[in-house]
Amino acid sequence: MDSERPGRRPANRRRQLVVLAADLFAQRGYQAVSIEDIASAAGITGPALYRHFQGKQDLLAQVLLTGQEVMDEAAEQALGGAGTPAERLDAVTLALAEQSVQRRGVSALWRWQARHLDETARNEVRQRGRKFITRWAGELTLVRPDLPAADAELLCMAALSVLGSVADHHASLPKRRFVALLHTLASAVCASSCVPAESGEATGFVAEPVIPATRREQILAAATELFVQRGYRAVSMEDIGAAAGIAGPSVYRHFASKADLLMAGCGRLADQLAVGASRALSGAGEPAAQLDRLIRSYVDVVMDHGELLHVYNRELAHLPERSRLESLRVQRAYVAQWVGLQSSLSPDASQSESRIAVHAALTIINDLSRSGRLRARPAIGAELTALAHTVLSAAQNFVRK
């Protein structure tokens, strides 16, 4: 194995390590990848890797920052071209769609793994992300001067969720078609008139937190919050007990293991989604009405149980194999209900096109509901529902062209 003696060290070794780490983190998850894994993939020793990075956390920071730089460069290059503000905005959206298809694994890291960074690196990633959104939103307000800055930023965040949604599924299309579909969906979001929604259309979701009534519920709530903050592997039963106000060993009176806690949380969310879907699909009406009810039910569940969804999306791999496979089956069956309705409304679309559109709509709801600032908007429920409709309708029109 290359010990990376000075005379043999490639000039682009640091960049190579960033690319290899990004691939491994995307495939296995940050916590499941070791420095030795990355070094082995690069054909060097672990100690040699430390000549370039302080550790795995530093490497993750560079992966995320490099990904942001690539997106920034693509956007700035598009903005530097000639044309009207509308043409430049369209060029930016197209450039970002191309990068999302080419680097779909990095999107997952940016959305789900930044919590593993130290505070300094995490703040830098966040600040760069905010700067990027502000820049994009500024271009949008040039095209739509009557749109308030806060609403323009929300629309650009939703469009970025559309682009980042490619990391949440494996559906694919020929590259040109894939890019064109994402471009269409993100552009439709930026052009949407559904933001701001009238405050009377739906209430905001700034409810008082519900205090768990039983010790079991307190423990489950504490575990869920810790899993969100630190990740499943970094949380111990002692941590959960302390957060719930009891001794660590007392947790075992209610849950047999940490995995049992994770299964309970996933099961709770799956039940909530199943009930909402059953009510949506059993009601009278055409597929369009059923899809509308399904979207609304999902928004309600996510806004009420957002932390459970956050854990479900990120920590499923830590369940025992049988439970993990069952959870995946339930998750896929739920998404298939959306895809089935979307396909019925767009019969000429391929299954992949319908799935890509559905995941884009779901990701908007998932991402924007995590922001405390956005949750405080007086009609956020109506806005999330309308944005989901915007994406799905744009996909239906895309196929008809």
Short mmCIF file of C-alpha atoms in Angstrom, two decimals:
data_model
loop_
_atom_site.label_atom_id
_atom_site.label_comp_id
_atom_site.label_asym_id
_atom_site.label_seq_id
_atom_site.Cartn_x
_atom_site.Cartn_y
_atom_site.Cartn_z
CA MET A 1 0.00 0.00 0.00
CA ASP A 2 1.20 3.52 -0.80
CA SER A 3 2.66 5.05 2.33
CA GLU A 4 2.59 8.35 0.44
CA ARG A 5 6.27 9.22 0.57
CA PRO A 6 6.82 12.81 -0.67
CA GLY A 7 8.21 11.67 -4.00
CA ARG A 8 5.15 9.52 -4.76
CA ARG A 9 2.38 11.81 -3.55
CA PRO A 10 -0.08 12.80 -6.31
CA ALA A 11 -0.54 16.54 -6.71
CA ASN A 12 -4.32 16.18 -6.37
CA ARG A 13 -4.31 13.72 -3.45
CA ARG A 14 -6.37 15.97 -1.17
CA ARG A 15 -9.05 16.41 -3.81
CA GLN A 16 -9.02 12.68 -4.51
CA LEU A 17 -9.60 11.93 -0.83
CA VAL A 18 -12.52 14.35 -0.70
CA VAL A 19 -14.17 12.62 -3.69
CA LEU A 20 -13.59 9.13 -2.27
CA ALA A 21 -14.90 10.14 1.15
CA ALA A 22 -18.01 11.69 -0.40
CA ASP A 23 -18.77 8.44 -2.22
CA LEU A 24 -18.26 6.29 0.88
CA PHE A 25 -20.25 8.61 3.17
CA ALA A 26 -23.11 8.65 0.64
CA GLN A 27 -23.11 4.87 0.24
CA ARG A 28 -22.76 3.81 3.88
CA GLY A 29 -23.45 6.85 6.01
CA TYR A 30 -20.90 8.93 7.85
CA GLN A 31 -20.85 6.90 11.06
CA ALA A 32 -20.31 3.58 9.26
CA VAL A 33 -17.17 4.77 7.44
CA SER A 34 -13.76 4.80 9.12
CA ILE A 35 -10.58 6.65 8.28
CA GLU A 36 -9.09 3.27 7.39
CA ASP A 37 -11.91 2.66 4.89
CA ILE A 38 -11.19 5.95 3.14
CA ALA A 39 -7.44 5.40 3.17
CA SER A 40 -7.84 1.88 1.80
CA ALA A 41 -10.04 3.15 -1.05
CA ALA A 42 -7.30 5.67 -1.89
CA GLY A 43 -4.56 3.07 -1.69
CA ILE A 44 -2.75 4.72 1.21
CA THR A 45 -2.36 4.12 4.94
CA GLY A 46 -4.47 5.69 7.65
CA PRO A 47 -1.56 7.75 9.01
CA ALA A 48 -0.90 9.07 5.49
CA LEU A 49 -4.45 10.39 5.30
CA TYR A 50 -3.87 12.45 8.45
CA ARG A 51 -1.26 14.45 6.55
CA HIS A 52 -4.17 16.02 4.66
CA PHE A 53 -6.99 16.08 7.22
CA GLN A 54 -7.21 16.27 10.99
CA GLY A 55 -9.72 13.43 11.06
CA LYS A 56 -12.97 12.11 9.66
CA GLN A 57 -14.95 15.11 10.88
CA ASP A 58 -12.58 17.48 9.09
CA LEU A 59 -12.90 15.37 5.96
CA LEU A 60 -16.71 15.53 6.11
CA ALA A 61 -16.51 19.31 6.45
CA GLN A 62 -14.36 19.50 3.31
CA VAL A 63 -16.76 17.22 1.44
CA LEU A 64 -19.71 19.47 2.26
CA LEU A 65 -17.86 22.73 1.66
CA THR A 66 -16.49 21.46 -1.65
CA GLY A 67 -20.00 20.46 -2.71
CA GLN A 68 -21.26 23.93 -1.86
CA GLU A 69 -18.41 25.53 -3.77
CA VAL A 70 -19.27 23.51 -6.87
CA MET A 71 -22.92 24.63 -6.67
CA ASP A 72 -21.83 28.25 -6.08
CA GLU A 73 -19.51 28.17 -9.08
CA ALA A 74 -22.21 26.70 -11.32
CA ALA A 75 -24.69 29.37 -10.23
CA GLU A 76 -22.23 32.25 -10.62
CA GLN A 77 -21.22 31.06 -14.08
CA ALA A 78 -24.86 30.98 -15.12
CA LEU A 79 -25.50 34.44 -13.66
CA GLY A 80 -22.52 35.82 -15.54
CA GLY A 81 -24.14 35.15 -18.89
CA ALA A 82 -26.02 37.64 -21.00
CA GLY A 83 -29.78 37.91 -21.03
CA THR A 84 -32.72 39.26 -19.11
CA PRO A 85 -33.17 38.61 -15.36
CA ALA A 86 -35.67 35.86 -16.24
CA GLU A 87 -33.20 34.22 -18.61
CA ARG A 88 -30.41 34.37 -16.02
CA LEU A 89 -32.68 32.90 -13.35
CA ASP A 90 -33.62 30.07 -15.71
CA ALA A 91 -29.94 29.46 -16.45
CA VAL A 92 -29.16 29.22 -12.73
CA THR A 93 -31.95 26.71 -12.15
CA LEU A 94 -30.79 24.62 -15.09
CA ALA A 95 -27.17 24.67 -13.90
CA LEU A 96 -28.20 23.57 -10.42
CA ALA A 97 -30.37 20.80 -11.85
CA GLU A 98 -27.39 19.51 -13.82
CA GLN A 99 -25.19 19.51 -10.73
CA SER A 100 -27.86 17.71 -8.69
CA VAL A 101 -28.04 14.87 -11.20
CA GLN A 102 -24.25 14.62 -11.50
CA ARG A 103 -23.63 14.79 -7.73
CA ARG A 104 -26.80 13.34 -6.24
CA GLY A 105 -24.93 11.59 -3.40
CA VAL A 106 -23.49 14.86 -2.07
CA SER A 107 -27.00 16.26 -1.66
CA ALA A 108 -27.77 13.54 0.87
CA LEU A 109 -24.66 14.39 2.86
CA TRP A 110 -25.46 18.07 2.97
CA ARG A 111 -29.04 17.46 4.13
CA TRP A 112 -28.48 14.64 6.62
CA GLN A 113 -24.86 14.49 7.79
CA ALA A 114 -23.97 18.09 8.69
CA ARG A 115 -24.95 17.39 12.30
CA HIS A 116 -21.73 15.36 12.67
CA LEU A 117 -19.59 18.47 12.21
CA ASP A 118 -18.20 20.48 15.07
CA GLU A 119 -19.93 23.78 15.77
CA THR A 120 -17.45 25.91 13.81
CA ALA A 121 -17.68 23.80 10.64
CA ARG A 122 -21.43 23.40 10.98
CA ASN A 123 -21.86 27.17 11.21
CA GLU A 124 -19.68 27.69 8.14
CA VAL A 125 -21.77 25.21 6.14
CA ARG A 126 -24.96 26.93 7.30
CA GLN A 127 -23.67 30.41 6.52
CA ARG A 128 -22.62 29.39 3.03
CA GLY A 129 -26.01 27.79 2.52
CA ARG A 130 -27.82 30.94 3.64
CA LYS A 131 -25.62 33.09 1.42
CA PHE A 132 -26.40 30.86 -1.54
CA ILE A 133 -30.16 31.05 -0.92
CA THR A 134 -30.01 34.82 -0.44
CA ARG A 135 -28.14 35.20 -3.74
CA TRP A 136 -30.63 33.01 -5.59
CA ALA A 137 -33.59 34.77 -3.97
CA GLY A 138 -32.15 38.12 -5.01
CA GLU A 139 -32.24 36.99 -8.63
CA LEU A 140 -35.81 35.81 -8.18
CA THR A 141 -36.93 39.20 -6.87
CA LEU A 142 -35.45 40.84 -9.97
CA VAL A 143 -37.88 38.74 -11.99
CA ARG A 144 -40.72 39.12 -9.45
CA PRO A 145 -40.19 42.57 -7.87
CA ASP A 146 -43.45 42.43 -5.90
CA LEU A 147 -42.33 39.30 -4.05
CA PRO A 148 -41.08 40.02 -0.50
CA ALA A 149 -37.54 38.83 0.21
CA ALA A 150 -38.70 36.34 2.86
CA ASP A 151 -41.13 34.73 0.42
CA ALA A 152 -38.50 34.62 -2.32
CA GLU A 153 -36.14 32.84 0.05
CA LEU A 154 -38.84 30.30 0.96
CA LEU A 155 -39.45 29.55 -2.73
CA CYS A 156 -35.72 29.15 -3.40
CA MET A 157 -35.41 26.84 -0.39
CA ALA A 158 -38.29 24.79 -1.78
CA ALA A 159 -36.65 24.70 -5.21
CA LEU A 160 -33.40 23.56 -3.61
CA SER A 161 -35.36 20.79 -1.88
CA VAL A 162 -36.65 19.69 -5.28
CA LEU A 163 -33.06 19.43 -6.52
CA GLY A 164 -31.85 17.73 -3.34
CA SER A 165 -34.69 15.20 -3.42
CA VAL A 166 -32.69 13.07 -5.87
CA ALA A 167 -30.66 11.86 -2.87
CA ASP A 168 -33.76 10.30 -1.26
CA HIS A 169 -34.53 7.68 -3.89
CA HIS A 170 -33.01 5.54 -6.63
CA ALA A 171 -35.37 6.38 -9.48
CA SER A 172 -33.50 7.59 -12.52
CA LEU A 173 -33.90 8.72 -16.11
CA PRO A 174 -31.56 9.36 -19.02
CA LYS A 175 -29.45 12.31 -17.91
CA ARG A 176 -30.90 14.89 -20.28
CA ARG A 177 -34.47 13.93 -19.38
CA PHE A 178 -33.66 13.83 -15.66
CA VAL A 179 -32.12 17.30 -15.72
CA ALA A 180 -35.02 18.67 -17.77
CA LEU A 181 -37.59 17.30 -15.31
CA LEU A 182 -35.80 18.71 -12.25
CA HIS A 183 -35.36 22.03 -14.05
CA THR A 184 -39.09 22.13 -14.79
CA LEU A 185 -40.10 21.30 -11.22
CA ALA A 186 -37.71 23.77 -9.59
CA SER A 187 -38.70 26.51 -12.04
CA ALA A 188 -42.37 25.91 -11.31
CA VAL A 189 -41.69 26.38 -7.60
CA CYS A 190 -39.87 29.67 -8.21
CA ALA A 191 -42.76 30.90 -10.36
CA SER A 192 -45.46 29.77 -7.93
CA SER A 193 -47.98 32.30 -6.67
CA CYS A 194 -48.97 30.14 -3.69
CA VAL A 195 -46.51 31.96 -1.39
CA PRO A 196 -47.52 33.82 0.65
CA ALA A 197 -50.77 32.01 1.32
CA GLU A 198 -53.66 33.81 2.92
CA SER A 199 -53.37 33.39 6.68
CA GLY A 200 -56.94 32.16 6.83
CA GLU A 201 -56.21 29.17 4.58
CA ALA A 202 -54.52 27.19 7.30
CA THR A 203 -53.19 27.77 10.76
CA GLY A 204 -49.52 27.90 11.52
CA PHE A 205 -47.96 25.04 13.42
CA VAL A 206 -46.54 26.89 16.40
CA ALA A 207 -48.42 24.90 18.99
CA GLU A 208 -47.34 24.48 22.56
CA PRO A 209 -45.21 21.36 22.95
CA VAL A 210 -47.12 18.33 24.17
CA ILE A 211 -45.84 16.99 27.48
CA PRO A 212 -45.72 13.17 27.32
CA ALA A 213 -48.24 11.73 29.77
CA THR A 214 -46.43 8.52 30.73
CA ARG A 215 -42.87 7.60 31.60
CA ARG A 216 -42.65 5.46 28.46
CA GLU A 217 -43.68 8.39 26.31
CA GLN A 218 -41.21 10.67 28.07
CA ILE A 219 -38.40 8.24 27.35
CA LEU A 220 -39.42 7.87 23.70
CA ALA A 221 -39.62 11.65 23.29
CA ALA A 222 -36.19 12.12 24.90
CA ALA A 223 -34.63 9.42 22.74
CA THR A 224 -36.10 10.87 19.56
CA GLU A 225 -34.73 14.32 20.34
CA LEU A 226 -31.27 12.94 21.09
CA PHE A 227 -31.25 10.82 17.92
CA VAL A 228 -32.03 13.97 15.92
CA GLN A 229 -29.34 16.03 17.62
CA ARG A 230 -26.48 13.53 17.75
CA GLY A 231 -27.35 10.56 15.60
CA TYR A 232 -28.35 7.09 16.80
CA ARG A 233 -24.85 5.70 17.31
CA ALA A 234 -23.69 8.63 19.43
CA VAL A 235 -26.51 8.24 21.97
CA SER A 236 -26.37 5.81 24.90
CA MET A 237 -29.15 4.48 27.10
CA GLU A 238 -27.57 6.51 29.92
CA ASP A 239 -27.92 9.64 27.79
CA ILE A 240 -31.58 8.83 27.16
CA GLY A 241 -32.25 8.19 30.83
CA ALA A 242 -30.61 11.48 31.82
CA ALA A 243 -32.64 13.39 29.25
CA ALA A 244 -35.83 11.76 30.57
CA GLY A 245 -34.87 12.51 34.17
CA ILE A 246 -34.25 8.92 35.24
CA ALA A 247 -31.24 6.64 35.72
CA GLY A 248 -29.99 4.90 32.59
CA PRO A 249 -30.80 1.36 33.79
CA SER A 250 -34.41 2.41 34.47
CA VAL A 251 -34.92 2.87 30.74
CA TYR A 252 -34.78 -0.92 30.37
CA ARG A 253 -37.99 -1.26 32.36
CA HIS A 254 -39.78 0.27 29.38
CA PHE A 255 -37.60 -0.60 26.37
CA ALA A 256 -35.44 -3.68 25.96
CA SER A 257 -32.72 -1.85 23.99
CA LYS A 258 -31.85 1.30 22.10
CA ALA A 259 -32.95 -0.45 18.92
CA ASP A 260 -36.31 -1.12 20.60
CA LEU A 261 -36.67 2.63 21.13
CA LEU A 262 -35.88 3.29 17.49
CA MET A 263 -38.40 0.67 16.37
CA ALA A 264 -41.06 2.21 18.61
CA GLY A 265 -40.50 5.63 17.08
CA CYS A 266 -40.56 4.33 13.52
CA GLY A 267 -43.68 2.32 14.24
CA ARG A 268 -45.40 5.36 15.73
CA LEU A 269 -44.73 7.43 12.62
CA ALA A 270 -45.74 4.63 10.25
CA ASP A 271 -49.05 4.27 12.08
CA GLN A 272 -49.77 8.00 11.83
CA LEU A 273 -49.03 8.02 8.10
CA ALA A 274 -51.12 4.90 7.50
CA VAL A 275 -54.14 6.38 9.26
CA GLY A 276 -53.86 9.60 7.26
CA ALA A 277 -53.49 7.73 3.98
CA SER A 278 -56.44 5.47 4.74
CA ARG A 279 -58.70 8.43 5.39
CA ALA A 280 -57.45 10.23 2.28
CA LEU A 281 -57.94 7.30 -0.06
CA SER A 282 -61.19 5.97 1.35
CA GLY A 283 -63.03 9.24 0.83
CA ALA A 284 -65.15 9.90 -2.21
CA GLY A 285 -63.87 11.81 -5.20
CA GLU A 286 -61.60 11.60 -8.21
CA PRO A 287 -57.86 10.83 -7.91
CA ALA A 288 -57.10 14.57 -7.81
CA ALA A 289 -59.23 14.97 -4.69
CA GLN A 290 -57.67 11.91 -3.09
CA LEU A 291 -54.18 13.20 -3.82
CA ASP A 292 -55.08 16.54 -2.27
CA ARG A 293 -56.27 14.81 0.91
CA LEU A 294 -53.14 12.65 0.95
CA ILE A 295 -50.89 15.71 0.71
CA ARG A 296 -52.79 17.48 3.47
CA SER A 297 -52.62 14.44 5.73
CA TYR A 298 -48.87 14.20 5.21
CA VAL A 299 -48.36 17.87 6.02
CA ASP A 300 -50.36 17.40 9.23
CA VAL A 301 -48.33 14.37 10.32
CA VAL A 302 -44.99 15.95 9.49
CA MET A 303 -45.77 19.17 11.30
CA ASP A 304 -46.97 17.26 14.37
CA HIS A 305 -44.32 14.51 14.35
CA GLY A 306 -41.41 16.08 12.49
CA GLU A 307 -38.71 14.72 14.78
CA LEU A 308 -39.94 11.16 14.34
CA LEU A 309 -39.79 11.62 10.58
CA HIS A 310 -36.29 13.05 10.88
CA VAL A 311 -35.14 9.96 12.79
CA TYR A 312 -36.98 7.60 10.46
CA ASN A 313 -35.30 9.06 7.38
CA ARG A 314 -31.78 9.01 8.81
CA GLU A 315 -31.51 6.10 11.21
CA LEU A 316 -33.36 3.23 9.58
CA ALA A 317 -30.12 1.39 8.89
CA HIS A 318 -29.63 0.87 12.63
CA LEU A 319 -32.73 -1.28 13.04
CA PRO A 320 -32.36 -5.08 13.24
CA GLU A 321 -32.44 -6.53 9.73
CA ARG A 322 -35.97 -7.91 9.89
CA SER A 323 -37.38 -4.68 11.33
CA ARG A 324 -35.41 -2.58 8.85
CA LEU A 325 -36.76 -4.52 5.88
CA GLU A 326 -40.31 -4.29 7.22
CA SER A 327 -39.95 -0.54 7.76
CA LEU A 328 -38.64 -0.13 4.23
CA ARG A 329 -41.58 -2.14 2.91
CA VAL A 330 -44.03 0.09 4.77
CA GLN A 331 -42.26 3.24 3.60
CA ARG A 332 -42.24 2.11 -0.03
CA ALA A 333 -45.89 1.11 0.14
CA TYR A 334 -46.78 4.56 1.42
CA VAL A 335 -44.84 6.32 -1.34
CA ALA A 336 -46.39 3.93 -3.86
CA GLN A 337 -49.83 5.31 -2.92
CA TRP A 338 -48.66 8.78 -3.93
CA VAL A 339 -47.06 7.46 -7.10
CA GLY A 340 -50.23 5.56 -8.02
CA LEU A 341 -52.36 8.69 -7.77
CA GLN A 342 -49.79 10.79 -9.60
CA SER A 343 -49.62 8.18 -12.38
CA SER A 344 -53.39 8.14 -12.72
CA LEU A 345 -53.32 11.91 -13.24
CA SER A 346 -50.41 11.66 -15.68
CA PRO A 347 -50.84 8.33 -17.49
CA ASP A 348 -48.22 9.14 -20.11
CA ALA A 349 -45.48 9.54 -17.50
CA SER A 350 -43.11 6.71 -16.72
CA GLN A 351 -43.02 5.25 -13.22
CA SER A 352 -39.62 6.87 -12.72
CA GLU A 353 -40.95 10.30 -13.67
CA SER A 354 -43.88 9.95 -11.29
CA ARG A 355 -41.62 8.76 -8.48
CA ILE A 356 -39.16 11.62 -8.99
CA ALA A 357 -42.01 14.13 -8.84
CA VAL A 358 -43.52 12.56 -5.73
CA HIS A 359 -40.20 12.54 -3.90
CA ALA A 360 -39.66 16.18 -4.85
CA ALA A 361 -43.02 17.09 -3.30
CA LEU A 362 -42.34 15.04 -0.16
CA THR A 363 -38.87 16.54 0.25
CA ILE A 364 -40.21 20.09 0.13
CA ILE A 365 -42.54 19.25 3.01
CA ASN A 366 -39.84 17.39 4.94
CA ASP A 367 -37.17 20.06 4.56
CA LEU A 368 -39.19 23.22 5.07
CA SER A 369 -41.05 21.80 8.07
CA ARG A 370 -37.72 21.44 9.91
CA SER A 371 -37.15 25.19 10.01
CA GLY A 372 -38.44 26.87 13.15
CA ARG A 373 -38.54 30.20 11.32
CA LEU A 374 -40.70 28.80 8.52
CA ARG A 375 -42.95 26.89 10.89
CA ALA A 376 -43.89 30.22 12.46
CA ARG A 377 -45.40 31.50 9.20
CA PRO A 378 -49.16 31.92 9.77
CA ALA A 379 -50.17 29.76 6.79
CA ILE A 380 -47.24 27.39 6.47
CA GLY A 381 -49.52 24.35 6.23
CA ALA A 382 -51.32 25.83 3.24
CA GLU A 383 -48.03 26.85 1.66
CA LEU A 384 -46.47 23.40 1.97
CA THR A 385 -49.62 21.81 0.57
CA ALA A 386 -49.71 24.23 -2.35
CA LEU A 387 -46.01 23.78 -3.12
CA ALA A 388 -46.47 20.01 -3.25
CA HIS A 389 -49.35 20.50 -5.69
CA THR A 390 -47.19 22.87 -7.74
CA VAL A 391 -44.49 20.24 -8.18
CA LEU A 392 -46.87 17.41 -9.04
CA SER A 393 -48.84 19.56 -11.50
CA ALA A 394 -45.62 20.72 -13.16
CA ALA A 395 -44.59 17.10 -13.62
CA GLN A 396 -47.93 16.30 -15.22
CA ASN A 397 -47.55 19.21 -17.66
CA PHE A 398 -43.94 18.23 -18.36
CA VAL A 399 -45.02 14.85 -19.69
CA ARG A 400 -47.73 16.36 -21.87
CA LYS A 401 -45.28 18.62 -23.73
#
